[in-house]
Amino acid sequence: MFRPYARYFDFRGRSCRSEYWMYTLFLVSVSLVLLILSGAFDVFLLEDPYAGADLEDVGMLGLVWLVFMLFSLIPSLAVTVRRFHDIGMSGWAYVGLALFSLVPLIGLLGSLAIFVITVLPSKEGDNQWGENPRGFGDSYHSNMRDDYRTGGGVRYR
């Protein structure tokens, strides 16, 4: 959950699904709590939403949320790039999809593509971006194949 903060500027390597999604859950949870406590959603409950929507209504917790999100921007980008690496795609594919998602209306397809890619399972073994973050690299699989070939990995009753 906090590992992306420890790897703040690390865009190299790979991140497994659990690292990415636990960080995303943490980010969304903290954001919701801070925004609810700050009253930022109260603007949507007003009769005329443009009447009282200014920074004074959001308050100090809204400012804390803004600082938190700015602090979390680089780790969010880094963990997503590492997640793309984990499934065998370049981080530049993420940049391209993120820019495509800014296009009105059709940008939803870019956001959907990013979601689908982050849900995909890791590529087995090592790839050009490093070892499998789950610890099952090429040597693990080759040792397992050798065990089964020699009968060491198969137990007969």
PDB file of C-alpha atoms in Angstrom:
ATOM      1  CA  MET A   1       0.000   0.000   0.000  1.00  0.00           C
ATOM      2  CA  PHE A   2       2.813   2.423   0.853  1.00  0.00           C
ATOM      3  CA  ARG A   3       5.462   0.847  -1.377  1.00  0.00           C
ATOM      4  CA  PRO A   4       4.895   3.345  -4.237  1.00  0.00           C
ATOM      5  CA  TYR A   5       5.887   6.124  -1.836  1.00  0.00           C
ATOM      6  CA  ALA A   6       9.108   4.246  -1.009  1.00  0.00           C
ATOM      7  CA  ARG A   7       9.810   3.961  -4.765  1.00  0.00           C
ATOM      8  CA  TYR A   8       8.845   7.607  -5.362  1.00  0.00           C
ATOM      9  CA  PHE A   9      10.784   8.360  -8.576  1.00  0.00           C
ATOM     10  CA  ASP A  10      11.369   4.747  -9.644  1.00  0.00           C
ATOM     11  CA  PHE A  11       9.886   4.262 -13.108  1.00  0.00           C
ATOM     12  CA  ARG A  12      12.021   1.161 -13.765  1.00  0.00           C
ATOM     13  CA  GLY A  13      11.088  -2.371 -12.909  1.00  0.00           C
ATOM     14  CA  ARG A  14       7.729  -3.997 -12.420  1.00  0.00           C
ATOM     15  CA  SER A  15       4.778  -3.783 -10.004  1.00  0.00           C
ATOM     16  CA  CYS A  16       2.293  -6.585  -9.459  1.00  0.00           C
ATOM     17  CA  ARG A  17      -1.475  -6.137  -9.491  1.00  0.00           C
ATOM     18  CA  SER A  18      -1.787  -6.195  -5.714  1.00  0.00           C
ATOM     19  CA  GLU A  19       0.747  -3.361  -5.293  1.00  0.00           C
ATOM     20  CA  TYR A  20      -1.050  -1.242  -7.882  1.00  0.00           C
ATOM     21  CA  TRP A  21      -4.591  -1.877  -6.653  1.00  0.00           C
ATOM     22  CA  MET A  22      -3.804  -1.582  -2.925  1.00  0.00           C
ATOM     23  CA  TYR A  23      -2.175   1.797  -3.627  1.00  0.00           C
ATOM     24  CA  THR A  24      -5.181   2.847  -5.719  1.00  0.00           C
ATOM     25  CA  LEU A  25      -7.576   1.772  -2.949  1.00  0.00           C
ATOM     26  CA  PHE A  26      -5.540   3.756  -0.409  1.00  0.00           C
ATOM     27  CA  LEU A  27      -5.524   6.834  -2.654  1.00  0.00           C
ATOM     28  CA  VAL A  28      -9.276   6.717  -3.299  1.00  0.00           C
ATOM     29  CA  SER A  29     -10.091   6.053   0.376  1.00  0.00           C
ATOM     30  CA  VAL A  30      -7.996   8.935   1.696  1.00  0.00           C
ATOM     31  CA  SER A  31      -9.375  11.230  -1.008  1.00  0.00           C
ATOM     32  CA  LEU A  32     -12.992  10.385  -0.197  1.00  0.00           C
ATOM     33  CA  VAL A  33     -12.501  10.843   3.537  1.00  0.00           C
ATOM     34  CA  LEU A  34     -10.738  14.192   3.137  1.00  0.00           C
ATOM     35  CA  LEU A  35     -13.250  15.486   0.595  1.00  0.00           C
ATOM     36  CA  ILE A  36     -16.270  14.427   2.668  1.00  0.00           C
ATOM     37  CA  LEU A  37     -14.815  15.954   5.834  1.00  0.00           C
ATOM     38  CA  SER A  38     -13.927  19.181   4.033  1.00  0.00           C
ATOM     39  CA  GLY A  39     -17.435  19.570   2.690  1.00  0.00           C
ATOM     40  CA  ALA A  40     -16.263  19.686  -0.919  1.00  0.00           C
ATOM     41  CA  PHE A  41     -19.262  17.586  -1.983  1.00  0.00           C
ATOM     42  CA  ASP A  42     -21.662  20.103  -0.433  1.00  0.00           C
ATOM     43  CA  VAL A  43     -21.252  22.232  -3.547  1.00  0.00           C
ATOM     44  CA  PHE A  44     -23.169  19.567  -5.505  1.00  0.00           C
ATOM     45  CA  LEU A  45     -26.067  19.720  -3.032  1.00  0.00           C
ATOM     46  CA  LEU A  46     -26.744  23.440  -3.488  1.00  0.00           C
ATOM     47  CA  GLU A  47     -29.758  24.630  -5.456  1.00  0.00           C
ATOM     48  CA  ASP A  48     -27.545  26.836  -7.604  1.00  0.00           C
ATOM     49  CA  PRO A  49     -24.172  25.060  -7.749  1.00  0.00           C
ATOM     50  CA  TYR A  50     -22.384  28.172  -9.034  1.00  0.00           C
ATOM     51  CA  ALA A  51     -23.645  30.410  -6.239  1.00  0.00           C
ATOM     52  CA  GLY A  52     -21.361  29.337  -3.400  1.00  0.00           C
ATOM     53  CA  ALA A  53     -18.582  27.401  -5.065  1.00  0.00           C
ATOM     54  CA  ASP A  54     -15.357  29.092  -4.034  1.00  0.00           C
ATOM     55  CA  LEU A  55     -12.231  28.009  -2.166  1.00  0.00           C
ATOM     56  CA  GLU A  56     -13.417  29.432   1.149  1.00  0.00           C
ATOM     57  CA  ASP A  57     -16.210  26.843   1.288  1.00  0.00           C
ATOM     58  CA  VAL A  58     -13.840  23.907   0.894  1.00  0.00           C
ATOM     59  CA  GLY A  59     -11.713  24.856   3.887  1.00  0.00           C
ATOM     60  CA  MET A  60      -8.452  23.610   5.303  1.00  0.00           C
ATOM     61  CA  LEU A  61      -9.116  19.896   4.711  1.00  0.00           C
ATOM     62  CA  GLY A  62      -9.665  20.634   1.034  1.00  0.00           C
ATOM     63  CA  LEU A  63      -6.232  22.201   0.954  1.00  0.00           C
ATOM     64  CA  VAL A  64      -4.807  19.148   2.747  1.00  0.00           C
ATOM     65  CA  TRP A  65      -6.436  16.960   0.077  1.00  0.00           C
ATOM     66  CA  LEU A  66      -4.893  19.064  -2.698  1.00  0.00           C
ATOM     67  CA  VAL A  67      -1.405  18.811  -1.152  1.00  0.00           C
ATOM     68  CA  PHE A  68      -1.886  15.045  -0.637  1.00  0.00           C
ATOM     69  CA  MET A  69      -2.881  14.570  -4.291  1.00  0.00           C
ATOM     70  CA  LEU A  70       0.055  16.647  -5.542  1.00  0.00           C
ATOM     71  CA  PHE A  71       2.404  14.625  -3.303  1.00  0.00           C
ATOM     72  CA  SER A  72       0.891  11.386  -4.680  1.00  0.00           C
ATOM     73  CA  LEU A  73       1.064  12.361  -8.357  1.00  0.00           C
ATOM     74  CA  ILE A  74       4.601  11.078  -9.070  1.00  0.00           C
ATOM     75  CA  PRO A  75       4.142   7.755  -7.206  1.00  0.00           C
ATOM     76  CA  SER A  76       0.841   7.248  -9.054  1.00  0.00           C
ATOM     77  CA  LEU A  77       2.518   7.733 -12.418  1.00  0.00           C
ATOM     78  CA  ALA A  78       5.465   5.525 -11.423  1.00  0.00           C
ATOM     79  CA  VAL A  79       3.382   2.613 -10.131  1.00  0.00           C
ATOM     80  CA  THR A  80       1.195   2.694 -13.250  1.00  0.00           C
ATOM     81  CA  VAL A  81       4.244   2.686 -15.547  1.00  0.00           C
ATOM     82  CA  ARG A  82       5.684  -0.250 -13.560  1.00  0.00           C
ATOM     83  CA  ARG A  83       2.320  -2.017 -13.852  1.00  0.00           C
ATOM     84  CA  PHE A  84       2.469  -1.597 -17.639  1.00  0.00           C
ATOM     85  CA  HIS A  85       6.014  -3.012 -17.530  1.00  0.00           C
ATOM     86  CA  ASP A  86       4.735  -5.998 -15.575  1.00  0.00           C
ATOM     87  CA  ILE A  87       2.451  -7.086 -18.392  1.00  0.00           C
ATOM     88  CA  GLY A  88       5.132  -6.481 -21.025  1.00  0.00           C
ATOM     89  CA  MET A  89       4.160  -3.015 -22.276  1.00  0.00           C
ATOM     90  CA  SER A  90       6.239   0.137 -22.398  1.00  0.00           C
ATOM     91  CA  GLY A  91       5.506   3.014 -20.042  1.00  0.00           C
ATOM     92  CA  TRP A  92       5.147   5.206 -23.110  1.00  0.00           C
ATOM     93  CA  ALA A  93       1.986   3.250 -23.961  1.00  0.00           C
ATOM     94  CA  TYR A  94       0.546   4.537 -20.688  1.00  0.00           C
ATOM     95  CA  VAL A  95       1.558   8.101 -21.561  1.00  0.00           C
ATOM     96  CA  GLY A  96      -0.104   7.760 -24.953  1.00  0.00           C
ATOM     97  CA  LEU A  97      -3.309   6.311 -23.482  1.00  0.00           C
ATOM     98  CA  ALA A  98      -3.373   8.968 -20.755  1.00  0.00           C
ATOM     99  CA  LEU A  99      -3.076  11.737 -23.346  1.00  0.00           C
ATOM    100  CA  PHE A 100      -5.713  10.039 -25.504  1.00  0.00           C
ATOM    101  CA  SER A 101      -8.065   9.903 -22.506  1.00  0.00           C
ATOM    102  CA  LEU A 102      -7.991  13.722 -22.350  1.00  0.00           C
ATOM    103  CA  VAL A 103      -9.837  13.937 -25.688  1.00  0.00           C
ATOM    104  CA  PRO A 104     -13.518  14.692 -25.047  1.00  0.00           C
ATOM    105  CA  LEU A 105     -15.998  11.845 -25.571  1.00  0.00           C
ATOM    106  CA  ILE A 106     -13.653   9.290 -27.159  1.00  0.00           C
ATOM    107  CA  GLY A 107     -11.172   9.681 -24.314  1.00  0.00           C
ATOM    108  CA  LEU A 108     -13.305   7.282 -22.294  1.00  0.00           C
ATOM    109  CA  LEU A 109     -11.879   4.499 -24.470  1.00  0.00           C
ATOM    110  CA  GLY A 110      -8.364   5.455 -23.376  1.00  0.00           C
ATOM    111  CA  SER A 111      -9.386   5.366 -19.721  1.00  0.00           C
ATOM    112  CA  LEU A 112     -11.084   2.016 -20.238  1.00  0.00           C
ATOM    113  CA  ALA A 113      -7.945   0.656 -21.926  1.00  0.00           C
ATOM    114  CA  ILE A 114      -5.794   1.770 -18.969  1.00  0.00           C
ATOM    115  CA  PHE A 115      -8.208   0.063 -16.566  1.00  0.00           C
ATOM    116  CA  VAL A 116      -8.207  -3.194 -18.552  1.00  0.00           C
ATOM    117  CA  ILE A 117      -4.405  -3.206 -18.832  1.00  0.00           C
ATOM    118  CA  THR A 118      -3.955  -2.725 -15.072  1.00  0.00           C
ATOM    119  CA  VAL A 119      -6.295  -5.649 -14.399  1.00  0.00           C
ATOM    120  CA  LEU A 120      -4.399  -8.077 -16.663  1.00  0.00           C
ATOM    121  CA  PRO A 121      -2.204 -10.683 -14.945  1.00  0.00           C
ATOM    122  CA  SER A 122       1.588 -10.431 -14.894  1.00  0.00           C
ATOM    123  CA  LYS A 123       3.685 -11.940 -17.648  1.00  0.00           C
ATOM    124  CA  GLU A 124       5.283 -15.097 -16.344  1.00  0.00           C
ATOM    125  CA  GLY A 125       8.996 -15.043 -15.865  1.00  0.00           C
ATOM    126  CA  ASP A 126      11.404 -12.205 -16.371  1.00  0.00           C
ATOM    127  CA  ASN A 127      10.999  -9.606 -19.101  1.00  0.00           C
ATOM    128  CA  GLN A 128      13.018  -6.655 -20.398  1.00  0.00           C
ATOM    129  CA  TRP A 129      11.975  -4.537 -17.394  1.00  0.00           C
ATOM    130  CA  GLY A 130      13.183  -6.980 -14.769  1.00  0.00           C
ATOM    131  CA  GLU A 131      12.253  -9.925 -12.646  1.00  0.00           C
ATOM    132  CA  ASN A 132       8.700 -10.931 -11.912  1.00  0.00           C
ATOM    133  CA  PRO A 133       7.678  -9.021  -8.751  1.00  0.00           C
ATOM    134  CA  ARG A 134       5.927 -12.133  -7.432  1.00  0.00           C
ATOM    135  CA  GLY A 135       9.281 -13.923  -7.297  1.00  0.00           C
ATOM    136  CA  PHE A 136       8.536 -16.450 -10.020  1.00  0.00           C
ATOM    137  CA  GLY A 137      11.262 -15.657 -12.526  1.00  0.00           C
ATOM    138  CA  ASP A 138      12.669 -17.712 -15.374  1.00  0.00           C
ATOM    139  CA  SER A 139      14.967 -19.683 -13.074  1.00  0.00           C
ATOM    140  CA  TYR A 140      11.974 -20.716 -10.931  1.00  0.00           C
ATOM    141  CA  HIS A 141      10.081 -22.047 -13.955  1.00  0.00           C
ATOM    142  CA  SER A 142      13.096 -23.807 -15.442  1.00  0.00           C
ATOM    143  CA  ASN A 143      13.839 -25.481 -12.077  1.00  0.00           C
ATOM    144  CA  MET A 144      10.224 -26.553 -11.855  1.00  0.00           C
ATOM    145  CA  ARG A 145      10.350 -28.036 -15.388  1.00  0.00           C
ATOM    146  CA  ASP A 146      13.569 -29.869 -14.542  1.00  0.00           C
ATOM    147  CA  ASP A 147      11.980 -31.303 -11.387  1.00  0.00           C
ATOM    148  CA  TYR A 148       9.026 -32.624 -13.353  1.00  0.00           C
ATOM    149  CA  ARG A 149      11.250 -34.079 -16.074  1.00  0.00           C
ATOM    150  CA  THR A 150      13.283 -36.018 -13.522  1.00  0.00           C
ATOM    151  CA  GLY A 151      10.212 -36.999 -11.524  1.00  0.00           C
ATOM    152  CA  GLY A 152      11.266 -34.945  -8.506  1.00  0.00           C
ATOM    153  CA  GLY A 153       8.284 -32.610  -8.756  1.00  0.00           C
ATOM    154  CA  VAL A 154       5.657 -35.328  -9.155  1.00  0.00           C
ATOM    155  CA  ARG A 155       4.510 -37.343  -6.181  1.00  0.00           C
ATOM    156  CA  TYR A 156       2.959 -40.723  -6.894  1.00  0.00           C
ATOM    157  CA  ARG A 157       1.029 -42.631  -4.277  1.00  0.00           C
TER     158      ARG A 157
END
